[in-house]
């Protein structure tokens, strides 16, 4: 039964995504705010499908800690779920993504339309400078800058592997930084179609004020994020 529900959800998810990309393609020439509304709608629908078909619910904690204006959000990344399930939780997110994604038909074109922050990871120094410049521009528009500091999905409980890009953004933006912990990888694991019933918990932690020294900020951020993520993973496993 678990396998059947997982397969049914996969079918519903990919069909829904494909239909919204194709029939929503006119949004590529519409105002960006319209396209972002479509992106949020996709996230809402897919979260609902996951709950209805696979029995995977969502609980959001600490959402009130997210500042009303621009901020930096540094999030754990355990699952493909994070790429759509988190979107409706923000007002107008600008997500740091790898530049290669823009060449994917429809999906990549929309990444450009959403004015996400696309990074060429093979050109480290130049890419870092461009990333901070783009992030400053998006922040001036009052958007949340969202980065997955480990760069790729990590299994729940895996040793952390933080890249330095999030520290560069913290220094350049001079904005509050909100750590974001989750346990999505327990219920939507990597490299499998299996989707498990339970409750994905997303927790916004206390903002870290701007202006801290680099080493102090990094120590605080990683300690808070790892403690919270480990706690949520343990809770989910129980």
mmCIF file of C-alpha atoms in Angstrom:
data_model
loop_
_atom_site.group_PDB
_atom_site.id
_atom_site.type_symbol
_atom_site.label_atom_id
_atom_site.label_comp_id
_atom_site.label_asym_id
_atom_site.label_seq_id
_atom_site.Cartn_x
_atom_site.Cartn_y
_atom_site.Cartn_z
ATOM 1 C CA UNK A 1 0.000 0.000 0.000
ATOM 2 C CA UNK A 2 2.865 2.356 0.809
ATOM 3 C CA UNK A 3 4.437 1.714 -2.577
ATOM 4 C CA UNK A 4 1.113 2.214 -4.354
ATOM 5 C CA UNK A 5 0.478 5.531 -2.616
ATOM 6 C CA UNK A 6 4.027 6.655 -3.410
ATOM 7 C CA UNK A 7 3.576 5.820 -7.097
ATOM 8 C CA UNK A 8 0.199 7.542 -7.227
ATOM 9 C CA UNK A 9 1.669 10.658 -5.677
ATOM 10 C CA UNK A 10 4.631 10.632 -8.089
ATOM 11 C CA UNK A 11 2.206 10.465 -11.017
ATOM 12 C CA UNK A 12 0.063 13.286 -9.615
ATOM 13 C CA UNK A 13 3.102 15.418 -8.772
ATOM 14 C CA UNK A 14 4.815 15.180 -12.152
ATOM 15 C CA UNK A 15 1.598 15.561 -14.135
ATOM 16 C CA UNK A 16 0.622 18.618 -12.079
ATOM 17 C CA UNK A 17 4.084 20.147 -12.478
ATOM 18 C CA UNK A 18 4.172 19.521 -16.228
ATOM 19 C CA UNK A 19 0.680 20.936 -16.774
ATOM 20 C CA UNK A 20 1.405 24.049 -14.735
ATOM 21 C CA UNK A 21 4.676 24.646 -16.601
ATOM 22 C CA UNK A 22 3.070 24.243 -20.026
ATOM 23 C CA UNK A 23 -0.266 25.955 -19.471
ATOM 24 C CA UNK A 24 1.346 28.605 -17.303
ATOM 25 C CA UNK A 25 4.030 29.378 -19.891
ATOM 26 C CA UNK A 26 2.262 32.654 -20.729
ATOM 27 C CA UNK A 27 3.450 33.871 -17.326
ATOM 28 C CA UNK A 28 6.939 34.114 -18.825
ATOM 29 C CA UNK A 29 5.811 37.365 -20.466
ATOM 30 C CA UNK A 30 3.580 38.493 -17.579
ATOM 31 C CA UNK A 31 4.690 40.589 -14.583
ATOM 32 C CA UNK A 32 7.089 38.739 -12.307
ATOM 33 C CA UNK A 33 4.642 38.980 -9.395
ATOM 34 C CA UNK A 34 2.118 36.957 -11.411
ATOM 35 C CA UNK A 35 4.703 34.268 -12.121
ATOM 36 C CA UNK A 36 5.659 34.134 -8.426
ATOM 37 C CA UNK A 37 1.996 33.688 -7.528
ATOM 38 C CA UNK A 38 1.921 30.713 -9.903
ATOM 39 C CA UNK A 39 5.028 29.279 -8.232
ATOM 40 C CA UNK A 40 3.418 29.560 -4.800
ATOM 41 C CA UNK A 41 0.227 27.943 -6.112
ATOM 42 C CA UNK A 42 2.265 25.011 -7.406
ATOM 43 C CA UNK A 43 3.821 24.572 -3.953
ATOM 44 C CA UNK A 44 0.444 24.723 -2.199
ATOM 45 C CA UNK A 45 -1.096 22.166 -4.557
ATOM 46 C CA UNK A 46 1.837 19.750 -4.261
ATOM 47 C CA UNK A 47 1.902 19.981 -0.456
ATOM 48 C CA UNK A 48 -1.835 19.188 -0.503
ATOM 49 C CA UNK A 49 -1.325 16.248 -2.881
ATOM 50 C CA UNK A 50 1.411 14.861 -0.637
ATOM 51 C CA UNK A 51 -0.837 15.050 2.427
ATOM 52 C CA UNK A 52 -3.893 13.640 0.643
ATOM 53 C CA UNK A 53 -2.236 10.779 -1.254
ATOM 54 C CA UNK A 54 0.840 9.851 0.775
ATOM 55 C CA UNK A 55 -0.299 10.971 4.221
ATOM 56 C CA UNK A 56 2.662 13.335 4.651
ATOM 57 C CA UNK A 57 1.566 16.441 6.541
ATOM 58 C CA UNK A 58 3.346 19.737 7.147
ATOM 59 C CA UNK A 59 3.900 21.625 10.394
ATOM 60 C CA UNK A 60 5.498 25.079 10.385
ATOM 61 C CA UNK A 61 7.009 26.484 13.575
ATOM 62 C CA UNK A 62 8.327 29.963 14.321
ATOM 63 C CA UNK A 63 7.044 31.569 11.126
ATOM 64 C CA UNK A 64 6.482 34.782 13.070
ATOM 65 C CA UNK A 65 10.282 35.065 13.447
ATOM 66 C CA UNK A 66 10.647 35.811 9.735
ATOM 67 C CA UNK A 67 11.218 39.598 9.366
ATOM 68 C CA UNK A 68 8.665 41.635 7.451
ATOM 69 C CA UNK A 69 11.285 43.031 5.077
ATOM 70 C CA UNK A 70 14.370 41.722 3.337
ATOM 71 C CA UNK A 71 16.447 39.126 5.169
ATOM 72 C CA UNK A 72 18.851 36.250 4.627
ATOM 73 C CA UNK A 73 17.452 32.741 5.173
ATOM 74 C CA UNK A 74 19.992 29.934 5.595
ATOM 75 C CA UNK A 75 18.226 26.599 5.279
ATOM 76 C CA UNK A 76 19.039 22.933 5.644
ATOM 77 C CA UNK A 77 18.432 20.938 2.459
ATOM 78 C CA UNK A 78 17.455 17.275 2.750
ATOM 79 C CA UNK A 79 14.953 16.678 -0.005
ATOM 80 C CA UNK A 80 13.502 17.757 -3.334
ATOM 81 C CA UNK A 81 10.484 18.712 -1.231
ATOM 82 C CA UNK A 82 12.404 21.787 -0.047
ATOM 83 C CA UNK A 83 12.419 23.249 -3.573
ATOM 84 C CA UNK A 84 8.633 23.640 -3.687
ATOM 85 C CA UNK A 85 7.304 23.072 -0.156
ATOM 86 C CA UNK A 86 9.131 26.059 1.312
ATOM 87 C CA UNK A 87 8.066 28.540 -1.386
ATOM 88 C CA UNK A 88 4.570 29.372 0.004
ATOM 89 C CA UNK A 89 6.126 30.180 3.395
ATOM 90 C CA UNK A 90 7.833 33.302 2.015
ATOM 91 C CA UNK A 91 6.538 36.582 0.640
ATOM 92 C CA UNK A 92 8.871 36.892 -2.348
ATOM 93 C CA UNK A 93 11.879 34.570 -2.117
ATOM 94 C CA UNK A 94 14.999 34.866 -4.272
ATOM 95 C CA UNK A 95 16.695 31.471 -4.072
ATOM 96 C CA UNK A 96 20.375 30.803 -4.706
ATOM 97 C CA UNK A 97 20.550 28.074 -7.386
ATOM 98 C CA UNK A 98 23.162 26.639 -9.708
ATOM 99 C CA UNK A 99 23.315 28.426 -13.060
ATOM 100 C CA UNK A 100 22.983 25.235 -15.130
ATOM 101 C CA UNK A 101 19.313 24.988 -14.183
ATOM 102 C CA UNK A 102 18.410 27.898 -16.434
ATOM 103 C CA UNK A 103 18.941 25.733 -19.534
ATOM 104 C CA UNK A 104 16.155 23.302 -18.577
ATOM 105 C CA UNK A 105 13.123 24.063 -20.794
ATOM 106 C CA UNK A 106 10.332 25.855 -18.960
ATOM 107 C CA UNK A 107 11.733 25.186 -15.466
ATOM 108 C CA UNK A 108 14.975 27.026 -16.157
ATOM 109 C CA UNK A 109 13.229 29.793 -18.044
ATOM 110 C CA UNK A 110 11.000 30.362 -15.024
ATOM 111 C CA UNK A 111 14.036 30.443 -12.718
ATOM 112 C CA UNK A 112 15.220 33.433 -14.755
ATOM 113 C CA UNK A 113 11.727 34.946 -14.722
ATOM 114 C CA UNK A 114 11.509 34.646 -10.930
ATOM 115 C CA UNK A 115 14.861 36.486 -10.737
ATOM 116 C CA UNK A 116 16.382 33.816 -8.549
ATOM 117 C CA UNK A 117 20.134 34.077 -7.940
ATOM 118 C CA UNK A 118 21.903 31.793 -10.422
ATOM 119 C CA UNK A 119 25.492 30.900 -9.552
ATOM 120 C CA UNK A 120 28.181 29.492 -11.866
ATOM 121 C CA UNK A 121 29.862 27.201 -9.374
ATOM 122 C CA UNK A 122 32.838 26.388 -11.641
ATOM 123 C CA UNK A 123 34.075 30.011 -11.397
ATOM 124 C CA UNK A 124 34.402 30.378 -7.642
ATOM 125 C CA UNK A 125 35.737 33.916 -7.071
ATOM 126 C CA UNK A 126 33.792 35.536 -9.890
ATOM 127 C CA UNK A 127 30.662 33.570 -8.992
ATOM 128 C CA UNK A 128 30.847 34.670 -5.348
ATOM 129 C CA UNK A 129 31.116 38.324 -6.340
ATOM 130 C CA UNK A 130 28.204 38.039 -8.787
ATOM 131 C CA UNK A 131 26.103 36.183 -6.215
ATOM 132 C CA UNK A 132 26.521 38.938 -3.623
ATOM 133 C CA UNK A 133 25.800 41.649 -6.197
ATOM 134 C CA UNK A 134 22.606 39.902 -7.336
ATOM 135 C CA UNK A 135 21.550 39.245 -3.738
ATOM 136 C CA UNK A 136 21.990 42.921 -2.828
ATOM 137 C CA UNK A 137 19.824 43.880 -5.786
ATOM 138 C CA UNK A 138 17.055 41.450 -4.771
ATOM 139 C CA UNK A 139 17.255 42.560 -1.139
ATOM 140 C CA UNK A 140 16.749 46.178 -2.182
ATOM 141 C CA UNK A 141 13.371 45.032 -3.517
ATOM 142 C CA UNK A 142 12.495 43.693 -0.063
ATOM 143 C CA UNK A 143 12.877 40.015 -0.983
ATOM 144 C CA UNK A 144 14.037 37.147 1.226
ATOM 145 C CA UNK A 145 17.391 35.755 0.060
ATOM 146 C CA UNK A 146 17.268 31.982 0.543
ATOM 147 C CA UNK A 147 20.406 29.831 0.401
ATOM 148 C CA UNK A 148 21.059 26.142 1.070
ATOM 149 C CA UNK A 149 24.590 26.434 2.492
ATOM 150 C CA UNK A 150 25.519 22.796 1.894
ATOM 151 C CA UNK A 151 24.891 23.245 -1.815
ATOM 152 C CA UNK A 152 23.127 19.933 -2.346
ATOM 153 C CA UNK A 153 20.760 17.607 -0.509
ATOM 154 C CA UNK A 154 22.127 15.898 2.578
ATOM 155 C CA UNK A 155 20.552 12.834 4.172
ATOM 156 C CA UNK A 156 18.990 13.407 7.604
ATOM 157 C CA UNK A 157 21.673 13.139 10.263
ATOM 158 C CA UNK A 158 24.560 13.310 7.768
ATOM 159 C CA UNK A 159 27.663 15.253 8.859
ATOM 160 C CA UNK A 160 27.268 18.947 7.915
ATOM 161 C CA UNK A 161 29.142 20.281 4.900
ATOM 162 C CA UNK A 162 28.700 24.057 4.903
ATOM 163 C CA UNK A 163 30.155 26.062 2.019
ATOM 164 C CA UNK A 164 31.337 29.656 2.659
ATOM 165 C CA UNK A 165 28.860 31.386 0.348
ATOM 166 C CA UNK A 166 26.289 32.055 3.050
ATOM 167 C CA UNK A 167 28.906 33.900 5.142
ATOM 168 C CA UNK A 168 29.732 36.141 2.180
ATOM 169 C CA UNK A 169 26.038 36.934 1.785
ATOM 170 C CA UNK A 170 25.682 37.728 5.501
ATOM 171 C CA UNK A 171 28.569 40.209 5.329
ATOM 172 C CA UNK A 172 27.461 41.796 2.053
ATOM 173 C CA UNK A 173 23.746 42.137 2.797
ATOM 174 C CA UNK A 174 23.995 43.440 6.380
ATOM 175 C CA UNK A 175 20.564 41.970 7.103
ATOM 176 C CA UNK A 176 19.136 39.711 9.827
ATOM 177 C CA UNK A 177 19.826 36.039 9.139
ATOM 178 C CA UNK A 178 17.113 33.469 9.867
ATOM 179 C CA UNK A 179 18.296 29.849 10.222
ATOM 180 C CA UNK A 180 15.731 27.354 8.876
ATOM 181 C CA UNK A 181 15.727 23.750 10.118
ATOM 182 C CA UNK A 182 13.649 20.863 8.759
ATOM 183 C CA UNK A 183 13.335 17.091 8.599
ATOM 184 C CA UNK A 184 11.873 16.633 5.112
ATOM 185 C CA UNK A 185 14.407 13.974 4.158
ATOM 186 C CA UNK A 186 12.756 11.475 6.502
ATOM 187 C CA UNK A 187 9.538 11.476 4.496
ATOM 188 C CA UNK A 188 10.776 12.390 0.989
ATOM 189 C CA UNK A 189 14.175 10.636 0.833
ATOM 190 C CA UNK A 190 16.758 11.179 -1.873
ATOM 191 C CA UNK A 191 17.000 8.876 -4.918
ATOM 192 C CA UNK A 192 13.756 6.983 -4.380
ATOM 193 C CA UNK A 193 10.091 7.342 -5.278
ATOM 194 C CA UNK A 194 9.004 6.270 -1.797
ATOM 195 C CA UNK A 195 7.046 8.865 0.165
ATOM 196 C CA UNK A 196 6.389 8.109 3.820
ATOM 197 C CA UNK A 197 3.456 9.184 5.999
ATOM 198 C CA UNK A 198 4.182 11.433 8.944
ATOM 199 C CA UNK A 199 4.757 15.136 9.519
ATOM 200 C CA UNK A 200 7.430 17.242 7.876
ATOM 201 C CA UNK A 201 8.403 19.931 10.374
ATOM 202 C CA UNK A 202 9.877 23.237 9.219
ATOM 203 C CA UNK A 203 11.179 25.517 11.966
ATOM 204 C CA UNK A 204 12.262 29.147 11.628
ATOM 205 C CA UNK A 205 14.820 29.889 14.341
ATOM 206 C CA UNK A 206 15.604 33.175 16.089
ATOM 207 C CA UNK A 207 17.144 35.702 13.680
ATOM 208 C CA UNK A 208 20.856 36.417 14.023
ATOM 209 C CA UNK A 209 21.464 40.182 13.920
ATOM 210 C CA UNK A 210 23.711 41.645 11.228
ATOM 211 C CA UNK A 211 27.227 42.879 11.882
ATOM 212 C CA UNK A 212 28.736 39.979 13.812
ATOM 213 C CA UNK A 213 32.347 38.989 13.063
ATOM 214 C CA UNK A 214 32.621 36.278 10.423
ATOM 215 C CA UNK A 215 33.834 33.504 12.758
ATOM 216 C CA UNK A 216 31.291 34.300 15.447
ATOM 217 C CA UNK A 217 28.412 34.369 12.964
ATOM 218 C CA UNK A 218 29.451 31.075 11.399
ATOM 219 C CA UNK A 219 29.798 29.393 14.789
ATOM 220 C CA UNK A 220 26.385 30.597 15.972
ATOM 221 C CA UNK A 221 24.584 29.792 12.725
ATOM 222 C CA UNK A 222 25.924 26.287 12.284
ATOM 223 C CA UNK A 223 25.473 25.374 15.963
ATOM 224 C CA UNK A 224 21.844 26.547 16.039
ATOM 225 C CA UNK A 225 20.956 25.003 12.703
ATOM 226 C CA UNK A 226 22.536 21.628 13.387
ATOM 227 C CA UNK A 227 21.022 21.392 16.886
ATOM 228 C CA UNK A 228 17.549 22.193 15.582
ATOM 229 C CA UNK A 229 17.816 19.920 12.526
ATOM 230 C CA UNK A 230 19.038 16.997 14.645
ATOM 231 C CA UNK A 231 16.212 17.589 17.107
ATOM 232 C CA UNK A 232 13.595 17.598 14.321
ATOM 233 C CA UNK A 233 15.062 14.457 12.753
ATOM 234 C CA UNK A 234 14.984 12.668 16.112
ATOM 235 C CA UNK A 235 11.399 13.836 16.638
ATOM 236 C CA UNK A 236 10.382 12.608 13.192
ATOM 237 C CA UNK A 237 11.971 9.221 13.722
ATOM 238 C CA UNK A 238 10.102 8.768 16.994
#
